[in-house]
């Protein structure tokens, strides 16, 4: 056998017989050998118990190494997924939609932790205070937080990765609607949990629901024709004016927004805003084209 071939023999001083060298055994265990080399090696292993014994741990190491590399390949090839994205996938949401909705600032734990803390403090104030107007803070905060969370997904001012969404196949109005829906659902769940602790009768504890939907629809409609910052500023200013106008210390939570007539009026405003949003939805497509034209450097400045 020539020196170029990876087979060599060493002498076993205990028995006087020739054995395969460690390099040969390692080569046989870790990579395919040419047929003309593999044949003699396997023939020797078939009749030599000593070489088979020395080969066994090498094969075990190779199996473990192969398994390790397979795990590394899977970890490299498969993207890391957030808890929200994993939950969405288990619910049957398409992978591209789940990734799109999960990758936004308004779904970070810091945002929801801060929102939960604010609502918890407002509920605690309502329960501990002897003032009948104490629950009003909760009814003022919930719709405002809902609108702020939604506006963060409608443009690149608050989302540094928005430029990448602008060039995605799901771009435009559908992107905004999907992400706004995800934020709104989580906001409603959080708000419902907080409302359960209010010291009010059951019908009144749902008084935040219609205002939340109204402010979300109004903010989205405005965002289709202007930047996110003026849109949320106008929305929250109008909401503050409405709260002042609806204040009445003789009513539950000291506000008229819990009355059926006011709820119907806010529902009508929400429906009008939804209609305007549908009519003006092309505005989001134009915003996407402008974001894509600016390029990833501008759109991702906040990621640096």
mmCIF file of N, CA and C in Angstrom, residues 58-194:
data_model
loop_
_atom_site.group_PDB
_atom_site.id
_atom_site.type_symbol
_atom_site.label_atom_id
_atom_site.label_comp_id
_atom_site.label_asym_id
_atom_site.label_seq_id
_atom_site.Cartn_x
_atom_site.Cartn_y
_atom_site.Cartn_z
ATOM 1 N N UNK A 58 -14.615 5.917 18.743
ATOM 2 C CA UNK A 58 -14.527 6.910 17.670
ATOM 3 C C UNK A 58 -15.863 7.055 16.945
ATOM 4 N N UNK A 59 -16.537 5.954 16.725
ATOM 5 C CA UNK A 59 -17.846 6.000 16.087
ATOM 6 C C UNK A 59 -18.866 6.682 16.982
ATOM 7 N N UNK A 60 -18.782 6.446 18.295
ATOM 8 C CA UNK A 60 -19.701 7.102 19.224
ATOM 9 C C UNK A 60 -19.483 8.600 19.213
ATOM 10 N N UNK A 61 -18.190 9.025 19.201
ATOM 11 C CA UNK A 61 -17.876 10.447 19.153
ATOM 12 C C UNK A 61 -18.397 11.065 17.860
ATOM 13 N N UNK A 62 -18.271 10.314 16.759
ATOM 14 C CA UNK A 62 -18.730 10.847 15.477
ATOM 15 C C UNK A 62 -20.246 11.012 15.465
ATOM 16 N N UNK A 63 -20.963 10.043 16.036
ATOM 17 C CA UNK A 63 -22.425 10.160 16.094
ATOM 18 C C UNK A 63 -22.833 11.367 16.929
ATOM 19 N N UNK A 64 -22.152 11.560 18.036
ATOM 20 C CA UNK A 64 -22.462 12.717 18.885
ATOM 21 C C UNK A 64 -22.115 14.018 18.168
ATOM 22 N N UNK A 65 -20.976 14.022 17.462
ATOM 23 C CA UNK A 65 -20.577 15.224 16.723
ATOM 24 C C UNK A 65 -21.575 15.534 15.606
ATOM 25 N N UNK A 66 -22.020 14.478 14.904
ATOM 26 C CA UNK A 66 -23.007 14.684 13.846
ATOM 27 C C UNK A 66 -24.293 15.268 14.399
ATOM 28 N N UNK A 67 -24.740 14.731 15.539
ATOM 29 C CA UNK A 67 -25.956 15.249 16.170
ATOM 30 C C UNK A 67 -25.782 16.710 16.577
ATOM 31 N N UNK A 68 -24.586 17.043 17.085
ATOM 32 C CA UNK A 68 -24.320 18.422 17.486
ATOM 33 C C UNK A 68 -24.392 19.360 16.281
ATOM 34 N N UNK A 69 -23.770 18.959 15.171
ATOM 35 C CA UNK A 69 -23.796 19.817 13.987
ATOM 36 C C UNK A 69 -25.206 19.953 13.429
ATOM 37 N N UNK A 70 -26.000 18.910 13.522
ATOM 38 C CA UNK A 70 -27.387 19.009 13.078
ATOM 39 C C UNK A 70 -28.152 20.031 13.907
ATOM 40 N N UNK A 71 -27.910 20.042 15.230
ATOM 41 C CA UNK A 71 -28.565 21.033 16.089
ATOM 42 C C UNK A 71 -28.091 22.436 15.760
ATOM 43 N N UNK A 72 -26.785 22.558 15.477
ATOM 44 C CA UNK A 72 -26.254 23.875 15.106
ATOM 45 C C UNK A 72 -26.873 24.352 13.805
ATOM 46 N N UNK A 73 -27.004 23.446 12.834
ATOM 47 C CA UNK A 73 -27.605 23.819 11.550
ATOM 48 C C UNK A 73 -29.050 24.268 11.725
ATOM 49 N N UNK A 74 -29.801 23.556 12.549
ATOM 50 C CA UNK A 74 -31.196 23.936 12.776
ATOM 51 C C UNK A 74 -31.276 25.293 13.451
ATOM 52 N N UNK A 75 -30.417 25.518 14.436
ATOM 53 C CA UNK A 75 -30.446 26.803 15.145
ATOM 54 C C UNK A 75 -30.047 27.956 14.232
ATOM 55 N N UNK A 76 -29.152 27.665 13.271
ATOM 56 C CA UNK A 76 -28.716 28.704 12.339
ATOM 57 C C UNK A 76 -29.758 28.984 11.271
ATOM 58 N N UNK A 77 -30.342 27.912 10.745
ATOM 59 C CA UNK A 77 -31.287 28.061 9.638
ATOM 60 C C UNK A 77 -32.653 28.571 10.099
ATOM 61 N N UNK A 78 -33.107 28.145 11.276
ATOM 62 C CA UNK A 78 -34.416 28.544 11.750
ATOM 63 C C UNK A 78 -34.308 29.872 12.489
ATOM 64 N N UNK A 79 -35.144 30.850 12.168
ATOM 65 C CA UNK A 79 -35.096 32.146 12.856
ATOM 66 C C UNK A 79 -35.574 32.027 14.292
ATOM 67 N N UNK A 80 -34.995 32.845 15.157
ATOM 68 C CA UNK A 80 -35.461 32.874 16.539
ATOM 69 C C UNK A 80 -36.836 33.530 16.575
ATOM 70 N N UNK A 81 -37.732 32.988 17.372
ATOM 71 C CA UNK A 81 -39.108 33.463 17.411
ATOM 72 C C UNK A 81 -39.451 33.949 18.805
ATOM 73 N N UNK A 82 -40.153 35.067 18.840
ATOM 74 C CA UNK A 82 -40.607 35.603 20.124
ATOM 75 C C UNK A 82 -41.766 34.761 20.638
ATOM 76 N N UNK A 83 -42.114 34.994 21.913
ATOM 77 C CA UNK A 83 -43.237 34.268 22.512
ATOM 78 C C UNK A 83 -44.521 34.554 21.751
ATOM 79 N N UNK A 84 -44.739 35.826 21.396
ATOM 80 C CA UNK A 84 -45.946 36.191 20.663
ATOM 81 C C UNK A 84 -46.012 35.477 19.317
ATOM 82 N N UNK A 85 -44.875 35.418 18.610
ATOM 83 C CA UNK A 85 -44.862 34.771 17.307
ATOM 84 C C UNK A 85 -45.131 33.284 17.434
ATOM 85 N N UNK A 86 -44.552 32.643 18.457
ATOM 86 C CA UNK A 86 -44.795 31.210 18.653
ATOM 87 C C UNK A 86 -46.257 30.938 18.964
ATOM 88 N N UNK A 87 -46.871 31.802 19.770
ATOM 89 C CA UNK A 87 -48.294 31.631 20.087
ATOM 90 C C UNK A 87 -49.148 31.809 18.834
ATOM 91 N N UNK A 88 -48.808 32.800 18.014
ATOM 92 C CA UNK A 88 -49.569 33.032 16.789
ATOM 93 C C UNK A 88 -49.463 31.845 15.844
ATOM 94 N N UNK A 89 -48.270 31.246 15.743
ATOM 95 C CA UNK A 89 -48.093 30.091 14.869
ATOM 96 C C UNK A 89 -48.903 28.899 15.366
ATOM 97 N N UNK A 90 -48.969 28.733 16.690
ATOM 98 C CA UNK A 90 -49.766 27.617 17.238
ATOM 99 C C UNK A 90 -51.252 27.820 16.980
ATOM 100 N N UNK A 91 -51.675 29.076 16.846
ATOM 101 C CA UNK A 91 -53.081 29.365 16.565
ATOM 102 C C UNK A 91 -53.406 29.270 15.085
ATOM 103 N N UNK A 92 -52.409 28.925 14.266
ATOM 104 C CA UNK A 92 -52.651 28.756 12.842
ATOM 105 C C UNK A 92 -52.421 29.986 11.997
ATOM 106 N N UNK A 93 -51.849 31.044 12.574
ATOM 107 C CA UNK A 93 -51.556 32.249 11.803
ATOM 108 C C UNK A 93 -50.416 31.946 10.828
ATOM 109 N N UNK A 94 -50.526 32.353 9.555
ATOM 110 C CA UNK A 94 -49.430 32.116 8.604
ATOM 111 C C UNK A 94 -48.105 32.681 9.106
ATOM 112 N N UNK A 95 -47.008 32.019 8.756
ATOM 113 C CA UNK A 95 -45.697 32.388 9.296
ATOM 114 C C UNK A 95 -45.310 33.815 8.949
ATOM 115 N N UNK A 96 -45.569 34.248 7.687
ATOM 116 C CA UNK A 96 -45.166 35.592 7.304
ATOM 117 C C UNK A 96 -45.971 36.646 8.064
ATOM 118 N N UNK A 97 -47.254 36.365 8.304
ATOM 119 C CA UNK A 97 -48.080 37.308 9.045
ATOM 120 C C UNK A 97 -47.664 37.358 10.512
ATOM 121 N N UNK A 98 -47.369 36.198 11.096
ATOM 122 C CA UNK A 98 -46.949 36.150 12.495
ATOM 123 C C UNK A 98 -45.654 36.924 12.702
ATOM 124 N N UNK A 99 -44.678 36.733 11.795
ATOM 125 C CA UNK A 99 -43.405 37.436 11.921
ATOM 126 C C UNK A 99 -43.598 38.939 11.736
ATOM 127 N N UNK A 100 -44.466 39.316 10.818
ATOM 128 C CA UNK A 100 -44.718 40.727 10.528
ATOM 129 C C UNK A 100 -45.357 41.432 11.724
ATOM 130 N N UNK A 101 -46.294 40.758 12.367
ATOM 131 C CA UNK A 101 -46.995 41.368 13.496
ATOM 132 C C UNK A 101 -46.124 41.400 14.755
ATOM 133 N N UNK A 102 -45.273 40.391 14.910
ATOM 134 C CA UNK A 102 -44.462 40.322 16.120
ATOM 135 C C UNK A 102 -43.306 41.320 16.105
ATOM 136 N N UNK A 103 -42.836 41.702 14.905
ATOM 137 C CA UNK A 103 -41.654 42.566 14.799
ATOM 138 C C UNK A 103 -42.045 44.033 14.800
ATOM 139 N N UNK A 104 -42.590 44.509 15.904
ATOM 140 C CA UNK A 104 -42.931 45.931 15.986
ATOM 141 C C UNK A 104 -42.758 46.422 17.417
ATOM 142 N N UNK A 105 -42.365 47.691 17.569
ATOM 143 C CA UNK A 105 -42.086 48.231 18.900
ATOM 144 C C UNK A 105 -43.269 48.150 19.847
ATOM 145 N N UNK A 106 -44.501 48.290 19.325
ATOM 146 C CA UNK A 106 -45.681 48.308 20.184
ATOM 147 C C UNK A 106 -45.973 46.950 20.802
ATOM 148 N N UNK A 107 -45.228 45.913 20.437
ATOM 149 C CA UNK A 107 -45.428 44.607 21.044
ATOM 150 C C UNK A 107 -44.240 44.193 21.909
ATOM 151 N N UNK A 108 -43.411 45.136 22.268
ATOM 152 C CA UNK A 108 -42.309 44.816 23.166
ATOM 153 C C UNK A 108 -42.827 44.707 24.592
ATOM 154 N N UNK A 109 -42.115 43.899 25.384
ATOM 155 C CA UNK A 109 -42.522 43.712 26.771
ATOM 156 C C UNK A 109 -42.456 45.015 27.550
ATOM 157 N N UNK A 110 -41.521 45.892 27.190
ATOM 158 C CA UNK A 110 -41.405 47.167 27.906
ATOM 159 C C UNK A 110 -42.678 48.002 27.746
ATOM 160 N N UNK A 111 -43.226 47.986 26.517
ATOM 161 C CA UNK A 111 -44.446 48.753 26.271
ATOM 162 C C UNK A 111 -45.618 48.195 27.072
ATOM 163 N N UNK A 112 -45.819 46.892 26.980
ATOM 164 C CA UNK A 112 -46.961 46.292 27.660
ATOM 165 C C UNK A 112 -46.771 46.278 29.167
ATOM 166 N N UNK A 113 -45.533 46.174 29.633
ATOM 167 C CA UNK A 113 -45.297 46.270 31.069
ATOM 168 C C UNK A 113 -45.652 47.649 31.609
ATOM 169 N N UNK A 114 -45.251 48.701 30.848
ATOM 170 C CA UNK A 114 -45.599 50.055 31.265
ATOM 171 C C UNK A 114 -47.092 50.311 31.225
ATOM 172 N N UNK A 115 -47.761 49.819 30.173
ATOM 173 C CA UNK A 115 -49.212 49.995 30.068
ATOM 174 C C UNK A 115 -49.927 49.264 31.198
ATOM 175 N N UNK A 116 -49.489 48.043 31.500
ATOM 176 C CA UNK A 116 -50.117 47.287 32.594
ATOM 177 C C UNK A 116 -49.917 47.992 33.925
ATOM 178 N N UNK A 117 -48.735 48.575 34.137
ATOM 179 C CA UNK A 117 -48.484 49.283 35.389
ATOM 180 C C UNK A 117 -49.396 50.503 35.528
ATOM 181 N N UNK A 118 -49.550 51.258 34.445
ATOM 182 C CA UNK A 118 -50.429 52.428 34.494
ATOM 183 C C UNK A 118 -51.872 52.037 34.799
ATOM 184 N N UNK A 119 -52.348 50.988 34.132
ATOM 185 C CA UNK A 119 -53.731 50.557 34.377
ATOM 186 C C UNK A 119 -53.900 50.002 35.782
ATOM 187 N N UNK A 120 -52.901 49.296 36.281
ATOM 188 C CA UNK A 120 -52.982 48.765 37.637
ATOM 189 C C UNK A 120 -53.045 49.894 38.660
ATOM 190 N N UNK A 121 -52.243 50.935 38.433
ATOM 191 C CA UNK A 121 -52.271 52.072 39.343
ATOM 192 C C UNK A 121 -53.615 52.802 39.286
ATOM 193 N N UNK A 122 -54.197 52.902 38.087
ATOM 194 C CA UNK A 122 -55.494 53.568 37.975
ATOM 195 C C UNK A 122 -56.589 52.760 38.653
ATOM 196 N N UNK A 123 -56.514 51.435 38.570
ATOM 197 C CA UNK A 123 -57.488 50.585 39.264
ATOM 198 C C UNK A 123 -57.306 50.692 40.778
ATOM 199 N N UNK A 124 -56.049 50.689 41.224
ATOM 200 C CA UNK A 124 -55.792 50.825 42.659
ATOM 201 C C UNK A 124 -56.297 52.166 43.180
ATOM 202 N N UNK A 125 -56.095 53.226 42.416
ATOM 203 C CA UNK A 125 -56.586 54.544 42.830
ATOM 204 C C UNK A 125 -58.105 54.558 42.906
ATOM 205 N N UNK A 126 -58.763 53.882 41.961
ATOM 206 C CA UNK A 126 -60.227 53.845 41.961
ATOM 207 C C UNK A 126 -60.765 53.078 43.169
ATOM 208 N N UNK A 127 -60.059 52.038 43.584
ATOM 209 C CA UNK A 127 -60.535 51.230 44.711
ATOM 210 C C UNK A 127 -60.217 51.868 46.052
ATOM 211 N N UNK A 128 -59.089 52.545 46.134
ATOM 212 C CA UNK A 128 -58.664 53.098 47.425
ATOM 213 C C UNK A 128 -59.222 54.490 47.681
ATOM 214 N N UNK A 129 -59.504 55.217 46.623
ATOM 215 C CA UNK A 129 -60.008 56.580 46.799
ATOM 216 C C UNK A 129 -61.487 56.559 47.170
ATOM 217 N N UNK A 130 -61.883 57.519 47.987
ATOM 218 C CA UNK A 130 -63.292 57.647 48.364
ATOM 219 C C UNK A 130 -64.055 58.533 47.396
ATOM 220 N N UNK A 131 -63.359 59.099 46.423
ATOM 221 C CA UNK A 131 -64.016 59.967 45.456
ATOM 222 C C UNK A 131 -64.744 59.131 44.405
ATOM 223 N N UNK A 132 -65.949 59.531 44.058
ATOM 224 C CA UNK A 132 -66.715 58.817 43.043
ATOM 225 C C UNK A 132 -66.141 59.021 41.643
ATOM 226 N N UNK A 133 -65.304 60.027 41.474
ATOM 227 C CA UNK A 133 -64.715 60.292 40.163
ATOM 228 C C UNK A 133 -63.396 59.556 39.950
ATOM 229 N N UNK A 134 -62.934 58.789 40.938
ATOM 230 C CA UNK A 134 -61.641 58.102 40.816
ATOM 231 C C UNK A 134 -61.572 57.136 39.635
ATOM 232 N N UNK A 135 -62.632 56.367 39.342
ATOM 233 C CA UNK A 135 -62.534 55.448 38.182
ATOM 234 C C UNK A 135 -62.387 56.155 36.842
ATOM 235 N N UNK A 136 -62.632 57.454 36.795
ATOM 236 C CA UNK A 136 -62.534 58.168 35.530
ATOM 237 C C UNK A 136 -61.138 58.079 34.936
ATOM 238 N N UNK A 137 -60.116 57.993 35.787
ATOM 239 C CA UNK A 137 -58.744 57.885 35.291
ATOM 240 C C UNK A 137 -58.573 56.636 34.435
ATOM 241 N N UNK A 138 -59.177 55.541 34.873
ATOM 242 C CA UNK A 138 -59.082 54.295 34.098
ATOM 243 C C UNK A 138 -59.753 54.454 32.735
ATOM 244 N N UNK A 139 -60.952 55.039 32.710
ATOM 245 C CA UNK A 139 -61.682 55.193 31.455
ATOM 246 C C UNK A 139 -61.018 56.210 30.529
ATOM 247 N N UNK A 140 -60.213 57.097 31.078
ATOM 248 C CA UNK A 140 -59.473 58.032 30.237
ATOM 249 C C UNK A 140 -58.205 57.395 29.681
ATOM 250 N N UNK A 141 -57.537 56.557 30.495
ATOM 251 C CA UNK A 141 -56.261 55.970 30.095
ATOM 252 C C UNK A 141 -56.410 54.861 29.059
ATOM 253 N N UNK A 142 -57.384 53.983 29.247
ATOM 254 C CA UNK A 142 -57.483 52.796 28.383
ATOM 255 C C UNK A 142 -57.603 53.165 26.904
ATOM 256 N N UNK A 143 -58.531 54.022 26.494
ATOM 257 C CA UNK A 143 -58.596 54.376 25.069
ATOM 258 C C UNK A 143 -57.338 55.086 24.574
ATOM 259 N N UNK A 144 -56.743 55.932 25.432
ATOM 260 C CA UNK A 144 -55.531 56.641 25.021
ATOM 261 C C UNK A 144 -54.376 55.676 24.781
ATOM 262 N N UNK A 145 -54.184 54.709 25.685
ATOM 263 C CA UNK A 145 -53.113 53.730 25.508
ATOM 264 C C UNK A 145 -53.353 52.873 24.265
ATOM 265 N N UNK A 146 -54.599 52.546 24.024
ATOM 266 C CA UNK A 146 -54.927 51.760 22.825
ATOM 267 C C UNK A 146 -54.551 52.519 21.560
ATOM 268 N N UNK A 147 -54.882 53.804 21.507
ATOM 269 C CA UNK A 147 -54.573 54.611 20.324
ATOM 270 C C UNK A 147 -53.066 54.785 20.151
ATOM 271 N N UNK A 148 -52.358 55.016 21.244
ATOM 272 C CA UNK A 148 -50.906 55.191 21.171
ATOM 273 C C UNK A 148 -50.241 53.902 20.675
ATOM 274 N N UNK A 149 -50.701 52.742 21.180
ATOM 275 C CA UNK A 149 -50.137 51.477 20.734
ATOM 276 C C UNK A 149 -50.359 51.237 19.258
ATOM 277 N N UNK A 150 -51.526 51.619 18.759
ATOM 278 C CA UNK A 150 -51.843 51.394 17.355
ATOM 279 C C UNK A 150 -51.069 52.342 16.439
ATOM 280 N N UNK A 151 -50.930 53.601 16.847
ATOM 281 C CA UNK A 151 -50.262 54.561 15.972
ATOM 282 C C UNK A 151 -48.783 54.213 15.805
ATOM 283 N N UNK A 152 -48.231 53.457 16.757
ATOM 284 C CA UNK A 152 -46.822 53.080 16.655
ATOM 285 C C UNK A 152 -46.554 52.097 15.523
ATOM 286 N N UNK A 153 -47.606 51.531 14.927
ATOM 287 C CA UNK A 153 -47.402 50.553 13.855
ATOM 288 C C UNK A 153 -47.816 51.101 12.496
ATOM 289 N N UNK A 154 -48.140 52.390 12.416
ATOM 290 C CA UNK A 154 -48.665 52.930 11.164
ATOM 291 C C UNK A 154 -47.644 53.715 10.354
ATOM 292 N N UNK A 155 -46.441 53.896 10.837
ATOM 293 C CA UNK A 155 -45.461 54.672 10.080
ATOM 294 C C UNK A 155 -44.066 54.504 10.628
ATOM 295 N N UNK A 156 -43.085 55.009 9.897
ATOM 296 C CA UNK A 156 -41.698 54.788 10.247
ATOM 297 C C UNK A 156 -41.185 55.701 11.346
ATOM 298 N N UNK A 157 -41.969 56.696 11.762
ATOM 299 C CA UNK A 157 -41.499 57.571 12.834
ATOM 300 C C UNK A 157 -41.263 56.785 14.125
ATOM 301 N N UNK A 158 -42.152 55.851 14.445
ATOM 302 C CA UNK A 158 -42.037 55.093 15.686
ATOM 303 C C UNK A 158 -41.527 53.669 15.469
ATOM 304 N N UNK A 159 -41.407 53.240 14.223
ATOM 305 C CA UNK A 159 -40.951 51.882 13.940
ATOM 306 C C UNK A 159 -39.729 51.950 13.037
ATOM 307 N N UNK A 160 -38.511 51.796 13.582
ATOM 308 C CA UNK A 160 -37.295 51.932 12.769
ATOM 309 C C UNK A 160 -37.169 50.874 11.683
ATOM 310 N N UNK A 161 -37.897 49.768 11.786
ATOM 311 C CA UNK A 161 -37.831 48.720 10.758
ATOM 312 C C UNK A 161 -38.947 48.854 9.740
ATOM 313 N N UNK A 162 -39.660 49.979 9.737
ATOM 314 C CA UNK A 162 -40.816 50.120 8.853
ATOM 315 C C UNK A 162 -40.429 50.059 7.381
ATOM 316 N N UNK A 163 -39.235 50.512 7.045
ATOM 317 C CA UNK A 163 -38.831 50.504 5.638
ATOM 318 C C UNK A 163 -38.790 49.087 5.081
ATOM 319 N N UNK A 164 -38.455 48.111 5.925
ATOM 320 C CA UNK A 164 -38.436 46.735 5.456
ATOM 321 C C UNK A 164 -39.857 46.225 5.220
ATOM 322 N N UNK A 165 -40.802 46.702 6.030
ATOM 323 C CA UNK A 165 -42.193 46.315 5.828
ATOM 324 C C UNK A 165 -42.747 46.946 4.562
ATOM 325 N N UNK A 166 -42.239 48.128 4.236
ATOM 326 C CA UNK A 166 -42.749 48.840 3.065
ATOM 327 C C UNK A 166 -42.492 48.077 1.772
ATOM 328 N N UNK A 167 -41.441 47.274 1.747
ATOM 329 C CA UNK A 167 -41.117 46.546 0.525
ATOM 330 C C UNK A 167 -41.515 45.077 0.622
ATOM 331 N N UNK A 168 -42.244 44.706 1.672
ATOM 332 C CA UNK A 168 -42.687 43.321 1.808
ATOM 333 C C UNK A 168 -43.889 43.065 0.910
ATOM 334 N N UNK A 169 -44.148 41.796 0.557
ATOM 335 C CA UNK A 169 -45.315 41.477 -0.287
ATOM 336 C C UNK A 169 -46.629 41.852 0.365
ATOM 337 N N UNK A 170 -46.644 41.968 1.693
ATOM 338 C CA UNK A 170 -47.876 42.299 2.410
ATOM 339 C C UNK A 170 -48.004 43.792 2.660
ATOM 340 N N UNK A 171 -47.220 44.612 1.989
ATOM 341 C CA UNK A 171 -47.142 46.034 2.295
ATOM 342 C C UNK A 171 -48.456 46.778 2.200
ATOM 343 N N UNK A 172 -48.407 48.053 2.638
ATOM 344 C CA UNK A 172 -49.551 48.931 2.510
ATOM 345 C C UNK A 172 -50.606 48.737 3.574
ATOM 346 N N UNK A 173 -51.842 48.894 3.159
ATOM 347 C CA UNK A 173 -52.970 48.898 4.080
ATOM 348 C C UNK A 173 -53.084 47.588 4.851
ATOM 349 N N UNK A 174 -52.800 46.468 4.197
ATOM 350 C CA UNK A 174 -52.927 45.188 4.886
ATOM 351 C C UNK A 174 -51.932 45.065 6.031
ATOM 352 N N UNK A 175 -50.723 45.562 5.839
ATOM 353 C CA UNK A 175 -49.729 45.536 6.909
ATOM 354 C C UNK A 175 -50.227 46.320 8.117
ATOM 355 N N UNK A 176 -50.690 47.547 7.865
ATOM 356 C CA UNK A 176 -51.168 48.395 8.951
ATOM 357 C C UNK A 176 -52.342 47.743 9.665
ATOM 358 N N UNK A 177 -53.267 47.186 8.889
ATOM 359 C CA UNK A 177 -54.460 46.584 9.485
ATOM 360 C C UNK A 177 -54.103 45.366 10.327
ATOM 361 N N UNK A 178 -53.212 44.518 9.835
ATOM 362 C CA UNK A 178 -52.812 43.335 10.588
ATOM 363 C C UNK A 178 -52.130 43.713 11.900
ATOM 364 N N UNK A 179 -51.203 44.652 11.817
ATOM 365 C CA UNK A 179 -50.455 45.030 13.013
ATOM 366 C C UNK A 179 -51.341 45.785 14.001
ATOM 367 N N UNK A 180 -52.208 46.656 13.488
ATOM 368 C CA UNK A 180 -53.118 47.380 14.371
ATOM 369 C C UNK A 180 -54.084 46.429 15.064
ATOM 370 N N UNK A 181 -54.523 45.401 14.353
ATOM 371 C CA UNK A 181 -55.417 44.422 14.953
ATOM 372 C C UNK A 181 -54.723 43.665 16.073
ATOM 373 N N UNK A 182 -53.459 43.278 15.851
ATOM 374 C CA UNK A 182 -52.714 42.563 16.889
ATOM 375 C C UNK A 182 -52.574 43.414 18.145
ATOM 376 N N UNK A 183 -52.240 44.694 17.960
ATOM 377 C CA UNK A 183 -52.095 45.587 19.112
ATOM 378 C C UNK A 183 -53.435 45.778 19.808
ATOM 379 N N UNK A 184 -54.493 45.964 19.022
ATOM 380 C CA UNK A 184 -55.804 46.223 19.600
ATOM 381 C C UNK A 184 -56.307 45.018 20.397
ATOM 382 N N UNK A 185 -56.100 43.820 19.895
ATOM 383 C CA UNK A 185 -56.542 42.628 20.620
ATOM 384 C C UNK A 185 -55.843 42.521 21.968
ATOM 385 N N UNK A 186 -54.525 42.704 21.974
ATOM 386 C CA UNK A 186 -53.794 42.636 23.236
ATOM 387 C C UNK A 186 -54.214 43.752 24.189
ATOM 388 N N UNK A 187 -54.467 44.924 23.636
ATOM 389 C CA UNK A 187 -54.909 46.046 24.463
ATOM 390 C C UNK A 187 -56.269 45.767 25.090
ATOM 391 N N UNK A 188 -57.178 45.171 24.335
ATOM 392 C CA UNK A 188 -58.504 44.861 24.867
ATOM 393 C C UNK A 188 -58.427 43.813 25.978
ATOM 394 N N UNK A 189 -57.549 42.823 25.796
ATOM 395 C CA UNK A 189 -57.383 41.802 26.832
ATOM 396 C C UNK A 189 -56.854 42.428 28.118
ATOM 397 N N UNK A 190 -55.837 43.277 27.996
ATOM 398 C CA UNK A 190 -55.265 43.946 29.155
ATOM 399 C C UNK A 190 -56.294 44.855 29.829
ATOM 400 N N UNK A 191 -57.060 45.568 29.035
ATOM 401 C CA UNK A 191 -58.056 46.480 29.582
ATOM 402 C C UNK A 191 -59.178 45.715 30.282
ATOM 403 N N UNK A 192 -59.600 44.599 29.717
ATOM 404 C CA UNK A 192 -60.654 43.803 30.343
ATOM 405 C C UNK A 192 -60.206 43.265 31.699
ATOM 406 N N UNK A 193 -58.922 42.864 31.774
ATOM 407 C CA UNK A 193 -58.403 42.382 33.056
ATOM 408 C C UNK A 193 -58.407 43.495 34.103
ATOM 409 N N UNK A 194 -58.048 44.714 33.689
ATOM 410 C CA UNK A 194 -58.062 45.827 34.633
ATOM 411 C C UNK A 194 -59.471 46.232 35.023
#
